[in-house]
Short mmCIF file of C-alpha atoms in Angstrom, two decimals:
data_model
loop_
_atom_site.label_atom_id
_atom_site.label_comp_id
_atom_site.label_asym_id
_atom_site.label_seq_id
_atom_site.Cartn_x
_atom_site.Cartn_y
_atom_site.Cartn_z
CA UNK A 1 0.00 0.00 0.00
CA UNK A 2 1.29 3.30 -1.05
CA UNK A 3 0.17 6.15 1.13
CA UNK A 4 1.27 9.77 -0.12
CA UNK A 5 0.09 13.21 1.29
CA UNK A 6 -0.18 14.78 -1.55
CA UNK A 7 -2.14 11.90 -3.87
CA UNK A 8 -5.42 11.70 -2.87
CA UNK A 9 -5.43 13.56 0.22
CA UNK A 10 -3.25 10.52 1.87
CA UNK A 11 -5.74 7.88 1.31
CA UNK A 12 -3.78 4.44 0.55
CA UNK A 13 -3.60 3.14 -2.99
CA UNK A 14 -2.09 -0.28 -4.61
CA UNK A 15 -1.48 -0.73 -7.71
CA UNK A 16 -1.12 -4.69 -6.96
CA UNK A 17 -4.92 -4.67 -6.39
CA UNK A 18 -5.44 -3.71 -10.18
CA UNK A 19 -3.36 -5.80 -11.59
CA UNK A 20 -5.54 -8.42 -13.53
CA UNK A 21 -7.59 -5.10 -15.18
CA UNK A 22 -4.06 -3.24 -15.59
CA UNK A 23 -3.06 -6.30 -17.82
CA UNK A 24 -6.36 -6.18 -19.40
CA UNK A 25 -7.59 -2.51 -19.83
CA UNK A 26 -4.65 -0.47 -19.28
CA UNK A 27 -2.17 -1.10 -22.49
CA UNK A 28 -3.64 1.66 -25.02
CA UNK A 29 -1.26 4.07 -26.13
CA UNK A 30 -2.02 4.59 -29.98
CA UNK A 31 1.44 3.63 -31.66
CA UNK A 32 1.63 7.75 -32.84
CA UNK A 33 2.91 7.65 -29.04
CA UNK A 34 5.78 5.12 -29.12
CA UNK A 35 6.97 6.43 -32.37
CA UNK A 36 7.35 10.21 -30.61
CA UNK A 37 9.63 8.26 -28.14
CA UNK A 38 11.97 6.68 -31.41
CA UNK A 39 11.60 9.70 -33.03
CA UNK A 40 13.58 11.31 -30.29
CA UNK A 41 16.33 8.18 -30.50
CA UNK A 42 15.19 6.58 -27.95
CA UNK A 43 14.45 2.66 -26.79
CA UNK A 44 16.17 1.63 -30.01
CA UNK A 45 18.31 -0.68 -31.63
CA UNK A 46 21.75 -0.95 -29.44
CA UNK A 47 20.45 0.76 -26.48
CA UNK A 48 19.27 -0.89 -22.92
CA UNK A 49 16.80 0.36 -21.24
CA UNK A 50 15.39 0.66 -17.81
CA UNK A 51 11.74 1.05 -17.54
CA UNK A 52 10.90 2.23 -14.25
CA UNK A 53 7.22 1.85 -12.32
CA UNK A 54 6.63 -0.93 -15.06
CA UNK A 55 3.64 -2.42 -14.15
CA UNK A 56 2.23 -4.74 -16.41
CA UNK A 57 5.41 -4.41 -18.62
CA UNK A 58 2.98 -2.03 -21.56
CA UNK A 59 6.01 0.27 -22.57
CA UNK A 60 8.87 -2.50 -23.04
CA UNK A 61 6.41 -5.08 -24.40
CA UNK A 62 5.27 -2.53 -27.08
CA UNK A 63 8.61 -0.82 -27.48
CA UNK A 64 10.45 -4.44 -27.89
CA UNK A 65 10.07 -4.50 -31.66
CA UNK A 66 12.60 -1.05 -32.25
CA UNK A 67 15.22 -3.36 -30.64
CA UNK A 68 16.25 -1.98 -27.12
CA UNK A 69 17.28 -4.30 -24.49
CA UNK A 70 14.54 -3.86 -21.49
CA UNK A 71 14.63 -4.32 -18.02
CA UNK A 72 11.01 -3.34 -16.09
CA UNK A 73 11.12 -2.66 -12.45
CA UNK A 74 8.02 -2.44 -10.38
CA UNK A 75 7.28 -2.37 -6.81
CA UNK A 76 4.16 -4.42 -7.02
CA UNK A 77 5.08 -7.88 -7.13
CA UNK A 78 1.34 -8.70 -8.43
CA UNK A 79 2.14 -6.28 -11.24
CA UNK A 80 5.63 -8.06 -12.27
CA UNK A 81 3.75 -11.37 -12.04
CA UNK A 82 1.14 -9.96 -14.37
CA UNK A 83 4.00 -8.58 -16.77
CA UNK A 84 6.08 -11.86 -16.91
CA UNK A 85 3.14 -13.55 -17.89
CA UNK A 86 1.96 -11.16 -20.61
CA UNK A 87 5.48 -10.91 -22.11
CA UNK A 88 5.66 -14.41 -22.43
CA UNK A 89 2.43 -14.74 -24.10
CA UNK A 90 4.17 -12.38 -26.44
CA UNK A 91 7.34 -14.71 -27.00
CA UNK A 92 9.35 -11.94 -25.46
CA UNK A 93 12.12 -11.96 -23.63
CA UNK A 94 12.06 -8.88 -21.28
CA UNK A 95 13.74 -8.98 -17.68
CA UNK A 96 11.74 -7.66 -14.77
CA UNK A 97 12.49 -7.16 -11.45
CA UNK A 98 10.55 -6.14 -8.41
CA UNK A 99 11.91 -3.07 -6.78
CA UNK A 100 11.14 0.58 -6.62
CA UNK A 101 12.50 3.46 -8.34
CA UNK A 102 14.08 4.69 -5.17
CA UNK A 103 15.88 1.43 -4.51
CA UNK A 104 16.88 -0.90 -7.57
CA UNK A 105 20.59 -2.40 -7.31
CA UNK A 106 21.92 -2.35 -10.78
CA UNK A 107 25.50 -1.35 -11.44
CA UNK A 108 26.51 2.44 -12.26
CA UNK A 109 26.59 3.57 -15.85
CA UNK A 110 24.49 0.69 -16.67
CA UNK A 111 22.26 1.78 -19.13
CA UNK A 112 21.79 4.22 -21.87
CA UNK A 113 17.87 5.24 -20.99
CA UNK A 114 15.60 5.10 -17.98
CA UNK A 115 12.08 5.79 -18.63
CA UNK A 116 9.35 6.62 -16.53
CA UNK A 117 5.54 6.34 -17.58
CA UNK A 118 2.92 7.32 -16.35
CA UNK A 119 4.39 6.72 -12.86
CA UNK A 120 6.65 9.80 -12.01
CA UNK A 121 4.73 11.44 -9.92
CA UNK A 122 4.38 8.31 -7.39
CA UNK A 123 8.24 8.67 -7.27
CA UNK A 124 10.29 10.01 -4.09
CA UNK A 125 12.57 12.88 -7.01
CA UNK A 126 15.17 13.24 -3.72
CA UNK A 127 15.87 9.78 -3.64
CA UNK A 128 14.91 8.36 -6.98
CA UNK A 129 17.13 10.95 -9.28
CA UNK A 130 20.42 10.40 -8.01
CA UNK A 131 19.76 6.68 -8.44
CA UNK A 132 18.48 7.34 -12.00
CA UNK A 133 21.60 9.92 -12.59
CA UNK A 134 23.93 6.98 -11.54
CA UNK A 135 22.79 4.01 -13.25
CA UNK A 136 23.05 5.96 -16.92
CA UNK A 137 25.88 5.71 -19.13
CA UNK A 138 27.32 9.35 -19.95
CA UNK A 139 25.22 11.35 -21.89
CA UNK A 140 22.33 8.82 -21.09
CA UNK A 141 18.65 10.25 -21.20
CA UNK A 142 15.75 9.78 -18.26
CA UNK A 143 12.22 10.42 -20.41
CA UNK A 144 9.51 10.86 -18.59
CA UNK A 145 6.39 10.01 -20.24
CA UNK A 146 2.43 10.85 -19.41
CA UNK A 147 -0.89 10.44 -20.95
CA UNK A 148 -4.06 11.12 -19.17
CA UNK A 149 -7.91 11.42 -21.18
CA UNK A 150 -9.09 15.27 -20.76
CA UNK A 151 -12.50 15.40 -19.12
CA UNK A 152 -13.03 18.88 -20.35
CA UNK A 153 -13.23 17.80 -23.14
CA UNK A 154 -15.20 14.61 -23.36
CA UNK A 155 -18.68 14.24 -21.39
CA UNK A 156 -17.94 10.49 -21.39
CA UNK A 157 -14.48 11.02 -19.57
CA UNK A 158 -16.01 13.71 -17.21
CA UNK A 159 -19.18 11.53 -16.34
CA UNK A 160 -16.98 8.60 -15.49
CA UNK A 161 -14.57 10.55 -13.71
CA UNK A 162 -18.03 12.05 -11.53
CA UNK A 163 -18.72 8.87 -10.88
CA UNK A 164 -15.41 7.88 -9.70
CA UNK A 165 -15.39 10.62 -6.81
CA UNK A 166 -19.38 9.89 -5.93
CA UNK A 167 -17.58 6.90 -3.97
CA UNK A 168 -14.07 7.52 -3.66
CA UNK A 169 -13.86 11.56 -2.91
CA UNK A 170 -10.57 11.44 -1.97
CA UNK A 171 -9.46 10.60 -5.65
CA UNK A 172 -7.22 13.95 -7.00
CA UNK A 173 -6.36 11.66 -10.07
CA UNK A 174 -9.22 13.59 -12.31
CA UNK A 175 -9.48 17.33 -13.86
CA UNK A 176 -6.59 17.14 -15.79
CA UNK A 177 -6.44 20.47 -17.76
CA UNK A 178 -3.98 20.57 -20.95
CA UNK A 179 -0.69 22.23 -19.54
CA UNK A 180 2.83 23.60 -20.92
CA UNK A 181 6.01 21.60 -19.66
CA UNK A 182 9.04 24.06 -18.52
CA UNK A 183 12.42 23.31 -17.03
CA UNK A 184 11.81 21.37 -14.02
CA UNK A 185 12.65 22.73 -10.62
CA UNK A 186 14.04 19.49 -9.72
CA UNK A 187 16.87 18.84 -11.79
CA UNK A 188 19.50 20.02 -9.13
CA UNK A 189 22.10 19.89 -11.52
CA UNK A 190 21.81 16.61 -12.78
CA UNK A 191 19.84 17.07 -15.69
CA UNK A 192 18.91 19.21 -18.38
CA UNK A 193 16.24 19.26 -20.51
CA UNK A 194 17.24 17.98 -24.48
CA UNK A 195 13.07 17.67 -25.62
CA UNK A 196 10.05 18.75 -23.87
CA UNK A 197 6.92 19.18 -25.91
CA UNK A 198 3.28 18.00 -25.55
CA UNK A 199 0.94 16.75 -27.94
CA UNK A 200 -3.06 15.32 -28.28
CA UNK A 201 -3.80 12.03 -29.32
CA UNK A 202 -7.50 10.61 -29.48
CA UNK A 203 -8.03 7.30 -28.14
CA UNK A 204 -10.48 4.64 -29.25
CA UNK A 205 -12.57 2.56 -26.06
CA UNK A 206 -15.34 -0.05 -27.00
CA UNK A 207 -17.77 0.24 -23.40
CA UNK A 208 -16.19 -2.58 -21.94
CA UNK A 209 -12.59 -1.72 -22.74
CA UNK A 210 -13.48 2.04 -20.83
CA UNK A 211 -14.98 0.63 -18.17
CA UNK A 212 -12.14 -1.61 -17.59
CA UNK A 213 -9.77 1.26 -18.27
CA UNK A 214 -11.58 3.26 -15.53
CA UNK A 215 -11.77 0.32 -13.15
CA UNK A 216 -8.43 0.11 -13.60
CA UNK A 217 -7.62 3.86 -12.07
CA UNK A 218 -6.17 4.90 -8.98
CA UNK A 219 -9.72 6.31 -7.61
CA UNK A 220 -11.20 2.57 -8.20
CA UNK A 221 -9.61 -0.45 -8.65
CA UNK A 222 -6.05 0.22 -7.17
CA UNK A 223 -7.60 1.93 -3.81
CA UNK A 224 -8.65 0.96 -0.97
CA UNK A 225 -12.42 0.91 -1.20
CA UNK A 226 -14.32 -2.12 -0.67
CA UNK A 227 -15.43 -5.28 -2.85
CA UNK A 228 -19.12 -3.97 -2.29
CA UNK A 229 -18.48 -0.31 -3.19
CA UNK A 230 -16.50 -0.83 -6.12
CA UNK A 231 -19.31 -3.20 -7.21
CA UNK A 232 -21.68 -0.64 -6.72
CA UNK A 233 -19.67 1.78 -8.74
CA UNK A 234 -19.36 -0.65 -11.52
CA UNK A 235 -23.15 -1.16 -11.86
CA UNK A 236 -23.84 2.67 -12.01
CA UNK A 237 -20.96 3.29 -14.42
CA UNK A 238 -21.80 0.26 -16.79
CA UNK A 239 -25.49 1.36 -16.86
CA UNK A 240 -24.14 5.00 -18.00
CA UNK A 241 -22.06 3.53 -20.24
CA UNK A 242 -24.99 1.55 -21.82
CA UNK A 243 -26.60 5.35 -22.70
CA UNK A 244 -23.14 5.76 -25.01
CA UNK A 245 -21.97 4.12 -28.31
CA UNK A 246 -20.79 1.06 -28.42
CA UNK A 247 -17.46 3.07 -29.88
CA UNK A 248 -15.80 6.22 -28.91
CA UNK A 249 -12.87 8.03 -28.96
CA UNK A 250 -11.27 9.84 -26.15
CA UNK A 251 -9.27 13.03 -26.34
CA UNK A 252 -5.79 12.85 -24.57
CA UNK A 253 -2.84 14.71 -23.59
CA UNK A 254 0.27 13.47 -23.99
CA UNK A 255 3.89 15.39 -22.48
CA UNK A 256 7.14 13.65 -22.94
CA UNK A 257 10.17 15.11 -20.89
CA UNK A 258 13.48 14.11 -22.48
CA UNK A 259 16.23 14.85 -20.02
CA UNK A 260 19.96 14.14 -21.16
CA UNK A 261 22.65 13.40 -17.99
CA UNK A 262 25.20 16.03 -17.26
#
């Protein structure tokens, strides 16, 4: 159980809960995404790569074909599980490890990128970026990667997410507002920024697939609310859903951080 002050007002969350809809519901980044992330010479041919907060393994299993050498670390070991498994399926042959991103044990100047996504802001930056700093090669690059559906902008995304806090109010994961990325405060010498840009990217969901993809949240499935409430919120939200089209598309924001070591 991860309990943070400032992620949902210190309520408990974990991810290991989620796991068998995170395999299911959470690995939809359009391929526009992963091409941003070779586009900028990363996760390709030659280099290793360690992927940080893995969970269920979605960025090296679908970055495996450019040709980088992964290694996912998670600290959920119900998440790793799930990941094994699902690369496997996928006749791939990606290491994982359990252990967090303040505390992996892999040798200095080990690898050429660490990656982050979707999973930063979980991450303790004090003790997490000098390990990061240390276990890139010179030069190396840490990208930090984020994609999040914009309920401003979608009446499906912003009635789900309504429903989310009618029975978990303590959920801050929602309201996400398009935003500009500067230089981070937090780079302390370490870093500096070689890319920063954001982007949009709509998103196709079938009902099922959003439902799962909302079950699969921080607010629902990964927190500590109840068999009997979350099946309560599934029965409200799958009766909304069934007032929607079968398909829709969902409007995203997408920011990718590329930061080069100094």
């Amino acid at each position: 159980m991860i309990i943070n002050q400032e992620i949902d007002h210190g309520k408990g969350f974990d991810w290991g809960l989620a796991s068998r809809d995170y395999a299911k519901f959470r690995d939809i980044y359009p391929e526009a995404f992963y091409q941003k992330i070779v586009d900028l010479d990363l996760c390709v041919s030659g280099q290793k790569v360690l992927d940080l907060g893995t969970g269920t393994g979605v960025l090296p299993r679908n970055m495996a074909k450019y040709g980088a050498k992964f290694v996912g670390a998670d600290i959920s070991e119900n998440q790793i599980a799930q990941a094994i498994q699902l690369s496997k399926n996928a006749g791939l042959d990606i290491e994982y490890v359990v252990a967090s991103a303040e505390n992996f044990d892999f040798p200095n100047k080990t690898f050429d990128v660490v990656t982050a996504c979707q999973c930063f802001m979980y991450f303790d930056k004090a003790a997490a970026l000098p390990k990061i700093h240390d276990v890139l090669k010179d030069n190396g690059h840490f990208a930090v990667l984020f994609m999040a559906w914009l309920p401003d902008e979608s009446e499906i995304a912003k009635a789900s997410e309504d429903l989310v806090l009618k029975y978990n109010p303590s959920w801050t994961g929602g309201g996400l507002k398009r935003y500009k990325i500067g230089t981070p405060n937090w780079l302390n010498g370490m870093f500096e920024v070689e890319h920063a840009f954001t982007d949009s990217m709509n998103v196709s969901f079938t009902r099922e697939a959003w439902h799962g993809r909302m079950k699969a949240c921080r607010g629902i499935g990964a927190s500590s609310l109840s068999a009997e409430e979350i099946a309560a919120w599934e029965k409200e939200h799958l009766a909304y859903l069934e007032t929607q089209p079968e398909v829709f598309d969902i409007p995203h924001f997408v920011s990718i951080l590329d930061l080069r070591k100094i």
